[in-house]
Coordinates of C-alpha atoms and ligand atoms in Angstrom, one line a residue:
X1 CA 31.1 -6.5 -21.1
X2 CA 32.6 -7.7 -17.7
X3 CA 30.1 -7.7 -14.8
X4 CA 31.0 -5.2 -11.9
X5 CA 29.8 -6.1 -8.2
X6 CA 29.0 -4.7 -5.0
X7 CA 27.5 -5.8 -1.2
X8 CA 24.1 -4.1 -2.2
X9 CA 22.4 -2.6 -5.4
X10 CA 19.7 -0.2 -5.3
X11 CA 17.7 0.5 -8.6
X12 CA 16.2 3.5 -8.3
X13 CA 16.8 7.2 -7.2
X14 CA 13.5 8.2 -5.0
X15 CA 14.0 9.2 -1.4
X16 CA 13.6 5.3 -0.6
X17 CA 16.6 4.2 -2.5
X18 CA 18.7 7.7 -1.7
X19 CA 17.7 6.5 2.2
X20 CA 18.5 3.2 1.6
X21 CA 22.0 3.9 0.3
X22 CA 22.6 6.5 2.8
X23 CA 22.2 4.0 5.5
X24 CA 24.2 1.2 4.2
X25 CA 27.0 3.3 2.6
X26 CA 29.4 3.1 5.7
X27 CA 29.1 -0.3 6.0
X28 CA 28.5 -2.2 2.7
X29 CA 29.6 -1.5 -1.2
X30 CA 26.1 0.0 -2.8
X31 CA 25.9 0.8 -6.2
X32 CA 23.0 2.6 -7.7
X33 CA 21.3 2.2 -10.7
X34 CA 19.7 4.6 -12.0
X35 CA 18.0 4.6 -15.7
X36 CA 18.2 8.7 -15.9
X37 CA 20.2 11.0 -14.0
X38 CA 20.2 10.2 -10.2
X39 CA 18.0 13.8 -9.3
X40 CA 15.1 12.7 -11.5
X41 CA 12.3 10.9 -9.7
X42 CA 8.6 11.4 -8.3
X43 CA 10.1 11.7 -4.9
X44 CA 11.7 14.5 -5.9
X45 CA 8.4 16.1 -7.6
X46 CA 6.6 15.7 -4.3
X47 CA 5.1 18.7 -3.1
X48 CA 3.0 18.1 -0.3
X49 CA 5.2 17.1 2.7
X50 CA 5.3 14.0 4.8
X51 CA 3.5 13.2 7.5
X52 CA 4.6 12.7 11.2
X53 CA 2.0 13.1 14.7
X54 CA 4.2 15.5 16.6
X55 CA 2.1 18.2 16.6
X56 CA 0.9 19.2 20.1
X57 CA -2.8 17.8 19.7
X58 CA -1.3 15.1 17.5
X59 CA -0.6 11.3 18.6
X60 CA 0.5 8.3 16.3
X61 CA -2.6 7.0 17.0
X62 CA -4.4 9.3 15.7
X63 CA -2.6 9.1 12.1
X64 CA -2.4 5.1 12.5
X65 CA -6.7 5.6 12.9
X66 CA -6.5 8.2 9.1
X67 CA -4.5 5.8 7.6
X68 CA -6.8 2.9 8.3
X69 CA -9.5 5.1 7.5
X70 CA -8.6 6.4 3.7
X71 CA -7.4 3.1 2.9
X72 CA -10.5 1.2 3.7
X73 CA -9.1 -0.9 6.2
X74 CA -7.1 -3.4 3.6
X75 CA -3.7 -2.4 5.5
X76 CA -1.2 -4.7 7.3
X77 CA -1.7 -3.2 10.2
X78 CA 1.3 -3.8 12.0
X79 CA 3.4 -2.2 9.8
X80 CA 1.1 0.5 9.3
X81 CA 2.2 0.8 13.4
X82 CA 5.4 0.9 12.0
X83 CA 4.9 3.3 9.4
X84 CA 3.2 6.0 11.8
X85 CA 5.4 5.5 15.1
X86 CA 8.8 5.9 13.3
X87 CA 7.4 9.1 11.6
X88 CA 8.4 12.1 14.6
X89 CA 11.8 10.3 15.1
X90 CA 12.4 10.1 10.8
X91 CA 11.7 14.1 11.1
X92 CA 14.3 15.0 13.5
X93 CA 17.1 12.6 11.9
X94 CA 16.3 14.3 8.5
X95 CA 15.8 17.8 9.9
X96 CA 19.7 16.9 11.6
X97 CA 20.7 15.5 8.3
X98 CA 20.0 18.8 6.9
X99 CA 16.4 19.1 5.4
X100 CA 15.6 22.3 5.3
X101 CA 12.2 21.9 6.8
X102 CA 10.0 25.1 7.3
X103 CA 9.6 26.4 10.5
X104 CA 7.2 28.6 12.3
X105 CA 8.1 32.6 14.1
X106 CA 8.8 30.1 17.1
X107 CA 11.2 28.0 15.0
X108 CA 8.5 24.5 15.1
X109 CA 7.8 22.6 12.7
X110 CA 4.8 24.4 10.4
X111 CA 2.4 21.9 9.9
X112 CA 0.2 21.5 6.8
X113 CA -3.1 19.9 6.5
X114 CA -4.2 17.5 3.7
X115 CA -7.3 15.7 3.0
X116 CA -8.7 12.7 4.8
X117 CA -6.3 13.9 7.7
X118 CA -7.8 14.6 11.0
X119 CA -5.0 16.8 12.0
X120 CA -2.4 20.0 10.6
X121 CA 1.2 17.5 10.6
X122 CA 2.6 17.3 6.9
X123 CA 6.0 19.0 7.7
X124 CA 7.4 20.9 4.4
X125 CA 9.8 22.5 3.1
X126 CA 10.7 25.4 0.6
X127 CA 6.8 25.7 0.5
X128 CA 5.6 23.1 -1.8
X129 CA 9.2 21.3 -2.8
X130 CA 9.4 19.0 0.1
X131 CA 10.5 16.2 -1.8
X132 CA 13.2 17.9 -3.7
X133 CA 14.8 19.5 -0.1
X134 CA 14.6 15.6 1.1
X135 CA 16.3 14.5 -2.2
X136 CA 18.8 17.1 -2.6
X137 CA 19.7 16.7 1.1
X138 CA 20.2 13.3 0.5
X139 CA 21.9 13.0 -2.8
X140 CA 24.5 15.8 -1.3
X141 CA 25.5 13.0 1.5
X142 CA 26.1 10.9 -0.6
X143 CA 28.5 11.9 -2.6
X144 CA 31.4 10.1 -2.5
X145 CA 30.4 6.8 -0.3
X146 CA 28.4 5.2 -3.0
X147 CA 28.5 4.6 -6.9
X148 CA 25.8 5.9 -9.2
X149 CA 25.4 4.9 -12.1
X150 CA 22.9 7.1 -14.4
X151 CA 21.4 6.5 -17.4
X152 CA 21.6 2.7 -17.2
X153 CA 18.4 0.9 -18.0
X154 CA 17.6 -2.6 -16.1
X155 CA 17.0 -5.3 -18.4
X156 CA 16.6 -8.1 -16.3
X157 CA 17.4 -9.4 -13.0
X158 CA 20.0 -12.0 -12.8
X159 CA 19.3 -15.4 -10.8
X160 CA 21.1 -18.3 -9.8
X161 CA 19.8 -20.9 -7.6
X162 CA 16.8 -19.0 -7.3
X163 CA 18.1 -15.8 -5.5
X164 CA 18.4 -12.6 -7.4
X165 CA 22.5 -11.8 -7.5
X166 CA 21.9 -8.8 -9.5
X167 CA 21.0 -7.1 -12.7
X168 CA 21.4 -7.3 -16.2
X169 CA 21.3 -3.7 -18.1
X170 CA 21.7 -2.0 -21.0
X171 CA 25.5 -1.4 -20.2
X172 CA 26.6 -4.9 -18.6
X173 CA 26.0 -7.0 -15.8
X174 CA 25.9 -5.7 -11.8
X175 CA 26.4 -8.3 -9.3
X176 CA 25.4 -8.4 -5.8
X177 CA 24.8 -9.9 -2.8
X178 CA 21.3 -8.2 -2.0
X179 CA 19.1 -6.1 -4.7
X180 CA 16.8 -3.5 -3.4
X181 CA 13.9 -2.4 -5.9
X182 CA 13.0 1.3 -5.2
X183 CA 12.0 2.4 -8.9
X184 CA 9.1 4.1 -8.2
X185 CA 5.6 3.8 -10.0
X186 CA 3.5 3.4 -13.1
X187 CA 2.0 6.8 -13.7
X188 CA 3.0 7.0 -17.2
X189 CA 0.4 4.2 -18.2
X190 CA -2.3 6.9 -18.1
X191 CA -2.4 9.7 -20.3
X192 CA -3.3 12.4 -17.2
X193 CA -0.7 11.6 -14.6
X194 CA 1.5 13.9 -12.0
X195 CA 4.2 11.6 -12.4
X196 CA 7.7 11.9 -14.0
X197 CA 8.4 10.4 -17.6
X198 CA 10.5 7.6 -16.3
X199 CA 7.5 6.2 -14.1
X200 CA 6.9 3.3 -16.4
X201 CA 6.3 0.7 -13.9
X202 CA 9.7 -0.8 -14.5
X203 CA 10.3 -2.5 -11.1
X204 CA 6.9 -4.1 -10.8
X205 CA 8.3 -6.1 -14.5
X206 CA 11.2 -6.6 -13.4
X207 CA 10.0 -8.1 -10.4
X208 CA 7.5 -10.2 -11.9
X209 CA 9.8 -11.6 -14.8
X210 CA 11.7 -12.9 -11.7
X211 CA 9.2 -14.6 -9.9
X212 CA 8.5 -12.0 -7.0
X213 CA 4.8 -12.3 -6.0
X214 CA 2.8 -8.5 -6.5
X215 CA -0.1 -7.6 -5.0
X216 CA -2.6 -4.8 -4.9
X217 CA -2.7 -3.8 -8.4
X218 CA -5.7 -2.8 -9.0
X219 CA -5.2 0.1 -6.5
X220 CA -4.5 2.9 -8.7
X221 CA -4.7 6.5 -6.5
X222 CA -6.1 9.1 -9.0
X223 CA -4.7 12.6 -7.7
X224 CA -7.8 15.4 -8.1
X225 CA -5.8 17.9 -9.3
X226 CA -3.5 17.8 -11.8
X227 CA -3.2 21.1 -14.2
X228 CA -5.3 20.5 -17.1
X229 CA -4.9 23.4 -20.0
X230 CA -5.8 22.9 -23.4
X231 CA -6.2 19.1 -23.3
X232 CA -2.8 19.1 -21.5
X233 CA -1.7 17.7 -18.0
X234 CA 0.8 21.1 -16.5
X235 CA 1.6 19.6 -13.1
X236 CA 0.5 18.5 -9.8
X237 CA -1.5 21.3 -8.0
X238 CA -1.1 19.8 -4.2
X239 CA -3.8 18.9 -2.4
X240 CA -2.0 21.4 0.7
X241 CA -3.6 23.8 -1.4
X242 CA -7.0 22.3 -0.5
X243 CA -5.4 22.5 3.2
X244 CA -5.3 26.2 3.0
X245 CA -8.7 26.7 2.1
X246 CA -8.4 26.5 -1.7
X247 CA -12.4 25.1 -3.1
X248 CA -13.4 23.6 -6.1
X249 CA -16.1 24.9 -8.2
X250 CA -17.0 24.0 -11.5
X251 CA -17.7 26.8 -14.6
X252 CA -21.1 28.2 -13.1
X253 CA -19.3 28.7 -9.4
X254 CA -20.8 25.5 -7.8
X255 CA -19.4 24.1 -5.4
X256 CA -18.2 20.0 -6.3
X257 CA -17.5 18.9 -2.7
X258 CA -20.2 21.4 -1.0
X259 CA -22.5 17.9 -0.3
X260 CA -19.3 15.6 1.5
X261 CA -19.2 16.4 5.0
X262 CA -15.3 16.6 4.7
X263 CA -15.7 18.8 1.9
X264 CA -12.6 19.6 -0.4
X265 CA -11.0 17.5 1.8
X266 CA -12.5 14.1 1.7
X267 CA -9.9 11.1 0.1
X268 CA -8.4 11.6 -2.5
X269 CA -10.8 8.6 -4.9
X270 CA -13.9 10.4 -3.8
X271 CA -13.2 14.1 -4.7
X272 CA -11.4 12.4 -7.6
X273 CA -15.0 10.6 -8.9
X274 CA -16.6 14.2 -8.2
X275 CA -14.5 15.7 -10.6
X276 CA -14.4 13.1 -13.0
X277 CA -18.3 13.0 -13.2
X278 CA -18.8 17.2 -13.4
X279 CA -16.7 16.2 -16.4
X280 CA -18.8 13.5 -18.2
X281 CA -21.3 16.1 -17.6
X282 CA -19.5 18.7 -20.0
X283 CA -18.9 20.9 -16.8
X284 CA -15.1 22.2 -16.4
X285 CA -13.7 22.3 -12.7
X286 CA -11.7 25.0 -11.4
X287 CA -9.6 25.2 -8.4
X288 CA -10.2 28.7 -6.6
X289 CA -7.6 29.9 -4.7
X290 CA -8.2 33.4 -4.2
X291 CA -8.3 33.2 -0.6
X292 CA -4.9 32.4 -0.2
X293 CA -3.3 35.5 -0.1
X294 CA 0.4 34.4 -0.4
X295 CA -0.1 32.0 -2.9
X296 CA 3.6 33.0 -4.3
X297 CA 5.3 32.2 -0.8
X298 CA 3.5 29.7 0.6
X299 CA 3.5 27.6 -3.2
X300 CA 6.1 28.7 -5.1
X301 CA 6.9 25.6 -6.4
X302 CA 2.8 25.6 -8.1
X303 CA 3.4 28.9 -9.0
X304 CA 6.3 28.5 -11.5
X305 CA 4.3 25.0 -13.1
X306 CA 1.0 28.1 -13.4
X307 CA 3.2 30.3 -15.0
X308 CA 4.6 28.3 -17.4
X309 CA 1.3 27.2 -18.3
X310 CA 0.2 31.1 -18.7
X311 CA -2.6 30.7 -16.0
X312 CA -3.0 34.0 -14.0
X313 CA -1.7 34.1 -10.9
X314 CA -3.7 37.0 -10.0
X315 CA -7.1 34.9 -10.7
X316 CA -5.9 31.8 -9.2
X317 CA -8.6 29.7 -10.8
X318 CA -6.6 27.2 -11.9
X319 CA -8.2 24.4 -14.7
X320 CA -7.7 21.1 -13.2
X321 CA -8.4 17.2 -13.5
X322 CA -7.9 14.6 -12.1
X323 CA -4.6 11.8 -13.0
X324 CA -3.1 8.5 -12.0
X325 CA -0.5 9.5 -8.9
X326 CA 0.3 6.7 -7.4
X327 CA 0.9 2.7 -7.1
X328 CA -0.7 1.8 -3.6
X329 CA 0.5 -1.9 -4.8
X330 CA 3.4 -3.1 -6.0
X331 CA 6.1 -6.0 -5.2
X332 CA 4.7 -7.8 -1.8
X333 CA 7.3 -7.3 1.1
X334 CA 7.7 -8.3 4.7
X335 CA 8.5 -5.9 7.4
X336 CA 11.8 -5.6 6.1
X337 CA 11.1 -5.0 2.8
X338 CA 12.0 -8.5 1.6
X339 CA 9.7 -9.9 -1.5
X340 CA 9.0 -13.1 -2.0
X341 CA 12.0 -13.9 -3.4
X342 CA 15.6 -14.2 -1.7
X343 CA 17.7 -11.5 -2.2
X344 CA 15.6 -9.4 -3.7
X345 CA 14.0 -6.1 -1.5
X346 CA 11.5 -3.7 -2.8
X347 CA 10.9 -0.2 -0.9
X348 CA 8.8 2.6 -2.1
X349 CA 5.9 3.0 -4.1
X350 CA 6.9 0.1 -6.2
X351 CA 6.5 -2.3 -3.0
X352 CA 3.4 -3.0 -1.6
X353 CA 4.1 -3.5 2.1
X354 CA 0.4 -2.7 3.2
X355 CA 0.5 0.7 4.5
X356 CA -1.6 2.2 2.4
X357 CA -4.8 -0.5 1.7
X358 CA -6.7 0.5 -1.0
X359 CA -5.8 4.1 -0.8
X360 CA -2.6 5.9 0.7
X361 CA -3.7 9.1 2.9
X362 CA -2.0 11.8 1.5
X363 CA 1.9 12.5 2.6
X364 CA 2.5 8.7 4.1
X365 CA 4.8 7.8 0.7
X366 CA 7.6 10.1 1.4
X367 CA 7.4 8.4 4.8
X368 CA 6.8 5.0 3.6
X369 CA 10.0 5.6 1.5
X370 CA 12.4 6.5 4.7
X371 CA 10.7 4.2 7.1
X372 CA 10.7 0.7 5.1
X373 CA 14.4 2.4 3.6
X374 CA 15.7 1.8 6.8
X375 CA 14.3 -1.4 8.0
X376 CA 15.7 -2.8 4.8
X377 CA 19.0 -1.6 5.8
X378 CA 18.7 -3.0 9.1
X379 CA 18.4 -6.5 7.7
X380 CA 21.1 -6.2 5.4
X381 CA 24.0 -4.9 8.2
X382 CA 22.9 -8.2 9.8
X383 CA 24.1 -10.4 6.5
X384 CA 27.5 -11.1 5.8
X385 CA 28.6 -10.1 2.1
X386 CA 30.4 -12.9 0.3
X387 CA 31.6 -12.6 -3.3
X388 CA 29.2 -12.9 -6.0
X389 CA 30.1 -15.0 -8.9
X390 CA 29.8 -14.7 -12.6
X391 CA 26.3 -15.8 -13.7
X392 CA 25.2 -19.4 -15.4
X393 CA 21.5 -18.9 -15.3
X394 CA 20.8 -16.9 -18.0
X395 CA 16.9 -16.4 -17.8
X396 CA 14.7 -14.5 -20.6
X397 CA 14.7 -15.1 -24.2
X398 CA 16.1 -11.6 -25.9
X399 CA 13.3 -11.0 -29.2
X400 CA 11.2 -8.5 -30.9
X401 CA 7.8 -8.0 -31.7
X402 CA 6.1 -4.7 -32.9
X403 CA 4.9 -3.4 -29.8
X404 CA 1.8 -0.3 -29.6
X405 CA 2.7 3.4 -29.2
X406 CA 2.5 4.2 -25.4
X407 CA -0.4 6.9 -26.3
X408 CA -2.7 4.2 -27.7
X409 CA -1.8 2.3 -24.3
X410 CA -2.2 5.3 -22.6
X411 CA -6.0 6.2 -24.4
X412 CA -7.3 2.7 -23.2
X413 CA -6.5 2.5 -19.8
X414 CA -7.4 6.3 -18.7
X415 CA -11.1 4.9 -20.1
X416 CA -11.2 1.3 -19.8
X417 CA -9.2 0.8 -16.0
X418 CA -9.1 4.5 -15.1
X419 CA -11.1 6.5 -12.4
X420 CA -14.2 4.0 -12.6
X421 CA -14.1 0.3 -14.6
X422 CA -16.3 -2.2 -14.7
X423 CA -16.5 -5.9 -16.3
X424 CA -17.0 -4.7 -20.2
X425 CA -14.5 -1.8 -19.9
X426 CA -12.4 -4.0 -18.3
X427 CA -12.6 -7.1 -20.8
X428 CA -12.2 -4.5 -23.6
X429 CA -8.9 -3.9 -22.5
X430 CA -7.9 -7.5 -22.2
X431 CA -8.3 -8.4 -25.5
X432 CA -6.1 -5.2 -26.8
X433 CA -3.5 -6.1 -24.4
X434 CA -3.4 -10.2 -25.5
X435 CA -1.4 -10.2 -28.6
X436 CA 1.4 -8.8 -26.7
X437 CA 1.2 -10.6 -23.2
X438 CA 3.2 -13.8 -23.9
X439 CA 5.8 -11.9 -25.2
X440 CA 6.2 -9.3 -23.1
X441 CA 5.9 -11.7 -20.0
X442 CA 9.1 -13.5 -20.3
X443 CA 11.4 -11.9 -23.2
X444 CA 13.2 -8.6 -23.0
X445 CA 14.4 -5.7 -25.5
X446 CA 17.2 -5.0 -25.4
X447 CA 16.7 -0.6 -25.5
X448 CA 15.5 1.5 -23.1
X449 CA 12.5 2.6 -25.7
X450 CA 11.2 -1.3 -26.2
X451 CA 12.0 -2.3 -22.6
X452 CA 9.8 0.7 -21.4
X453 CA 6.9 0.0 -23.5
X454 CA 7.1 -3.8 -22.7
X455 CA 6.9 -3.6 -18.8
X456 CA 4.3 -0.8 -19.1
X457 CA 2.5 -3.3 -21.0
X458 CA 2.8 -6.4 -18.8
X459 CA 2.0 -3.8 -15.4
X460 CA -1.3 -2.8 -17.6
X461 CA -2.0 -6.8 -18.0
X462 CA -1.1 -7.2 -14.2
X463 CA -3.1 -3.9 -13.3
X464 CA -6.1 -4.9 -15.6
X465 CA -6.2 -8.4 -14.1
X466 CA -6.5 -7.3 -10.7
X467 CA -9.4 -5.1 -11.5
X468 CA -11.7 -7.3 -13.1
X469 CA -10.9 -10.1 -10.1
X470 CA -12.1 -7.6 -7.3
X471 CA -15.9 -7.3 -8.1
X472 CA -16.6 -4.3 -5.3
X473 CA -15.9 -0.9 -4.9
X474 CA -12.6 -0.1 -2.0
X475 CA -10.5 3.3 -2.0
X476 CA -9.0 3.8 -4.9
X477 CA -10.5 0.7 -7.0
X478 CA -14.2 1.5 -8.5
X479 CA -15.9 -0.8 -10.8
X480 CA -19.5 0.8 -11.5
X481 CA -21.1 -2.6 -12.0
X482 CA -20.2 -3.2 -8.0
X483 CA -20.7 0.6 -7.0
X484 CA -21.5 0.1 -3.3
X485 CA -18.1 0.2 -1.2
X486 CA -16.3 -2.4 0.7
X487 CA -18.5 -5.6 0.4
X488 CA -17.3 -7.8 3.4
X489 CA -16.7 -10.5 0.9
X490 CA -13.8 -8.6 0.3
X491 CA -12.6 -7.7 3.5
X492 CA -9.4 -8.3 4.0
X493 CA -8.7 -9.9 0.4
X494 CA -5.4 -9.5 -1.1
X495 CA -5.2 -10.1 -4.8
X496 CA -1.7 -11.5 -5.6
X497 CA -0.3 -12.2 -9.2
X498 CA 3.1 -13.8 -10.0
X499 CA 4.4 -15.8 -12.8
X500 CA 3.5 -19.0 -11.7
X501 CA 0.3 -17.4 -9.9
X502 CA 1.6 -19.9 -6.9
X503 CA 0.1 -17.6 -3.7
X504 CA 2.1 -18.0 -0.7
X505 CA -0.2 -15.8 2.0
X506 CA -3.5 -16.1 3.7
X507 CA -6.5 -14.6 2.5
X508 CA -5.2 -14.6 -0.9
X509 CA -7.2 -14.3 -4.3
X510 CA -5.3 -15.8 -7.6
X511 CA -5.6 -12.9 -10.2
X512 CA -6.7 -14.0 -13.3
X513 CA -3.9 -14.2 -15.6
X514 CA -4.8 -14.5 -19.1
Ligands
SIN601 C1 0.1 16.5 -2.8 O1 0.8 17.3 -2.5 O2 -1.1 16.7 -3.0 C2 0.6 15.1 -3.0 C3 1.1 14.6 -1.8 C4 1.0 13.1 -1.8 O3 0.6 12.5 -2.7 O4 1.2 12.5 -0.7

């Protein structure tokens, strides 16, 4: 099949890789890849908002001080600067852009509040389908001034000389000068998640089958509130709901969160753990939102994913449990979004650029997205393009071995590296995943089905790894044989895997790679 090239590629169709190719399409070929069709991502599940300090008791400060806060102070902080002071000025270019954003009677921004937040500022819109205004919006621009291409599945990425020049997939070869990484996260590898069907940590594989350093993984961000109905995970059930006064109480009315002194509204791992013990306990844990009088306008989005789980609107005691939401590590980046190897950029959840520590605060990934979108396309309009020649390296050995069903995955690590681990749990999970590893580290399948199920294998090693090397308790990582949080041991500890383990940062542990 004959290889087709462009200035950039961008894998991926979140709001970081729409961003990215909205701000490089006047000046630079982009193609995007995109192994689905280009309007299904998490991104554009997101209901929440983003967040951005431009309310009127609101500074940048304030939200730089939250984010250090719910991620247990294991952020770069400089970008975490970044992250918080490009927010207000993000808003209005979308808002101009076109986002439909919802406004108050005095046309301002209406401003949500979410947990672990010390202020209302998640800007929405349509209610609770920010993410899919922000999408839309952006997809819309761009038709036209770049090339998608869906339902094309990412093999492998191609390197010669030891820069990634582009991307082997399921329907031929795509060259390029720079490759951006923005395919979103692993949710799929649990069997409760909020997360789309095609978040099968694909990019983290990818990247690590190329050489790119990852760090963080043991960072997993369980969501509190996922619908659960007869055994079933029905959808994300924001936590803005929680902002409006919403309460959980398990099945004799008592209050779970009633002891925290931020209540319903303490981060997202600790009202997580609450839930998760009421159910060891046999309880059942109910979301009660009968305080919120216009529930239908103010979460219409929620309201559809109720009804078409036949809970009662008119109750609003919705069943829920807590699932894996989000990657806080991923592929390690510089400011610019630049991994450790050349040519190859990683932005959104899949990157791990240190924003979020051990724990994102809730509404700073839409932002993440746009803000580390853009400062990857601001180092790319400084490079030249030059044409890309025809491959020589040709990397991974192409094979087959019988691989597990992903629900047998799935069963092990929601209990052995879910909500809390520790050494045994952990180990357990090791030895299942050990006939596989070799394989799955360096050879690829050649369809989508295998290739799925191999990467979400390898990110489980990677994952599992990570969490058995960090012996404490920080955000969203608990190991119950180390239950007291954030030993200063750890401060400040990055845990960094690649495939030649080679670390190339301070302060850097070696995961154990098995
Ligand atoms: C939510 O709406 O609860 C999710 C938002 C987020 O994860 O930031």
């Amino acid at each position: 099949m004959a290889s087709k090239g462009a200035d950039v590629l961008i894998i991926g169709s979140g709001i970081a890789g729409l961003m990215a190719a909205h701000l490089l399409a006047d000046k630079k070929n982009v193609i995007l890849i995109t192994k689905s069709k280009v309007e299904v991502s998490n991104s554009s599940w997101a209901q929440g908002g983003i967040a951005a300090a431009i309310g009127p008791d609101d500074h940048w400060k304030y939200h730089f001080k939250d984010t250090l806060l719910a991620g247990q102070d294991h952020h770069v902080q400089d970008h975490v600067a970044m992250l918080v002071q490009r927010a207000p000025d993000l808003i209005k270019a979308m808002k101009e852009l076109g986002v439909p954003f919802d406004t108050t009677s005095e046309g301002e921004f209406s401003l949500g509040m979410e947990g672990a937040h010390s202020r209302r500022r998640i800007v929405h819109a349509h209610g609770d389908q920010t993410g899919r205004a922000f999408t839309d919006t952006l997809i819309n621009k761009l038709q036209g001034r770049v090339t998608f291409v869906e339902e094309t599945m990412a093999l492998e990425l191609l390197k010669q000389n030891n820069k990634v020049i582009g991307v082997r997939t399921n329907k031929g070869k795509f060259l390029a000068n720079a490759t951006i990484l923005a395919t979103g996260g692993a949710g799929q590898l649990f069997k409760r998640t909020s997360n789309v069907r095609e978040a099968t940590g694909d990019g983290f594989a990818l990247a690590y089958r190329a050489g790119a350093m990852l760090a963080d993984m043991e960072f997993v961000q369980f969501h509190p509130t996922i619908l659960f109905t007869k055994n079933k995970a029905m959808g994300l059930i924001s936590e803005a709901v929680r902002g409006e006064g919403a309460v959980l109480v398990d099945n004799y009315g008592k209050k779970i969160m009633e002891d925290h002194p931020q209540k319903d509204l303490a981060s997202r791992d600790i009202v997580s753990r609450a839930i998760h013990h009421a159910y060891l306990e046999g309880r059942e844990v109910y979301l009660d939102c009968r305080m919120i009088r216009d529930f239908p306008t103010r979460f219409p989005g929620i309201s559809r994913i109720c009804e078409k789980a036949s809970i009662d609107l008119d109750e609003r005691m919705l069943p829920v449990a807590p699932g894996a939401h989000f990657m806080s590590g991923g592929v390690w980046t510089d400011q610019c979004g630049r991994s450790s190897v050349e040519q190859l950029y990683a932005i959104g959840e899949v990157a791990c650029t240190g924003v979020h520590g051990a724990n994102r605060l809730a509404s700073n990934s839409l932002l993440e997205g746009l803000v580390f979108a853009e400062a990857v396309s601001k180092d790319l309009l400084t490079q030249e393009s030059s044409p890309v020649f025809e491959v020589i390296e040709t990397s991974k050995v192409v094979g087959h071995i019988q691989l597990p069903s992903k629900e047998s995955l799935q069963e092990r690590m929601t209990e052995w590296v879910g909500i809390e681990r520790d050494a045994s749990s952990l180990m357990k999970m090791k030895q299942w995943l050990q006939p596989y590893l070799s394989f799955v580290k360096k050879s690829v399948f050649q369809d989508k089905e295998h290739v799925e199920m191999a990467n979400m294998l390898l990110v489980a090693s990677i994952m599992t790894d990570a969490a058995f090397t960090r012996t404490e308790s920080r955000g969203g990582h608990f190991r119950s044989d180390y239950p007291v949080a954030n030993d200063d041991n750890w401060l400040k500890k990055y845990i960094t895997t690649s495939l030649d383990n080679k670390a190339n940062s301070k302060n850097v542990v070696l995961g154990a790679q098995s």
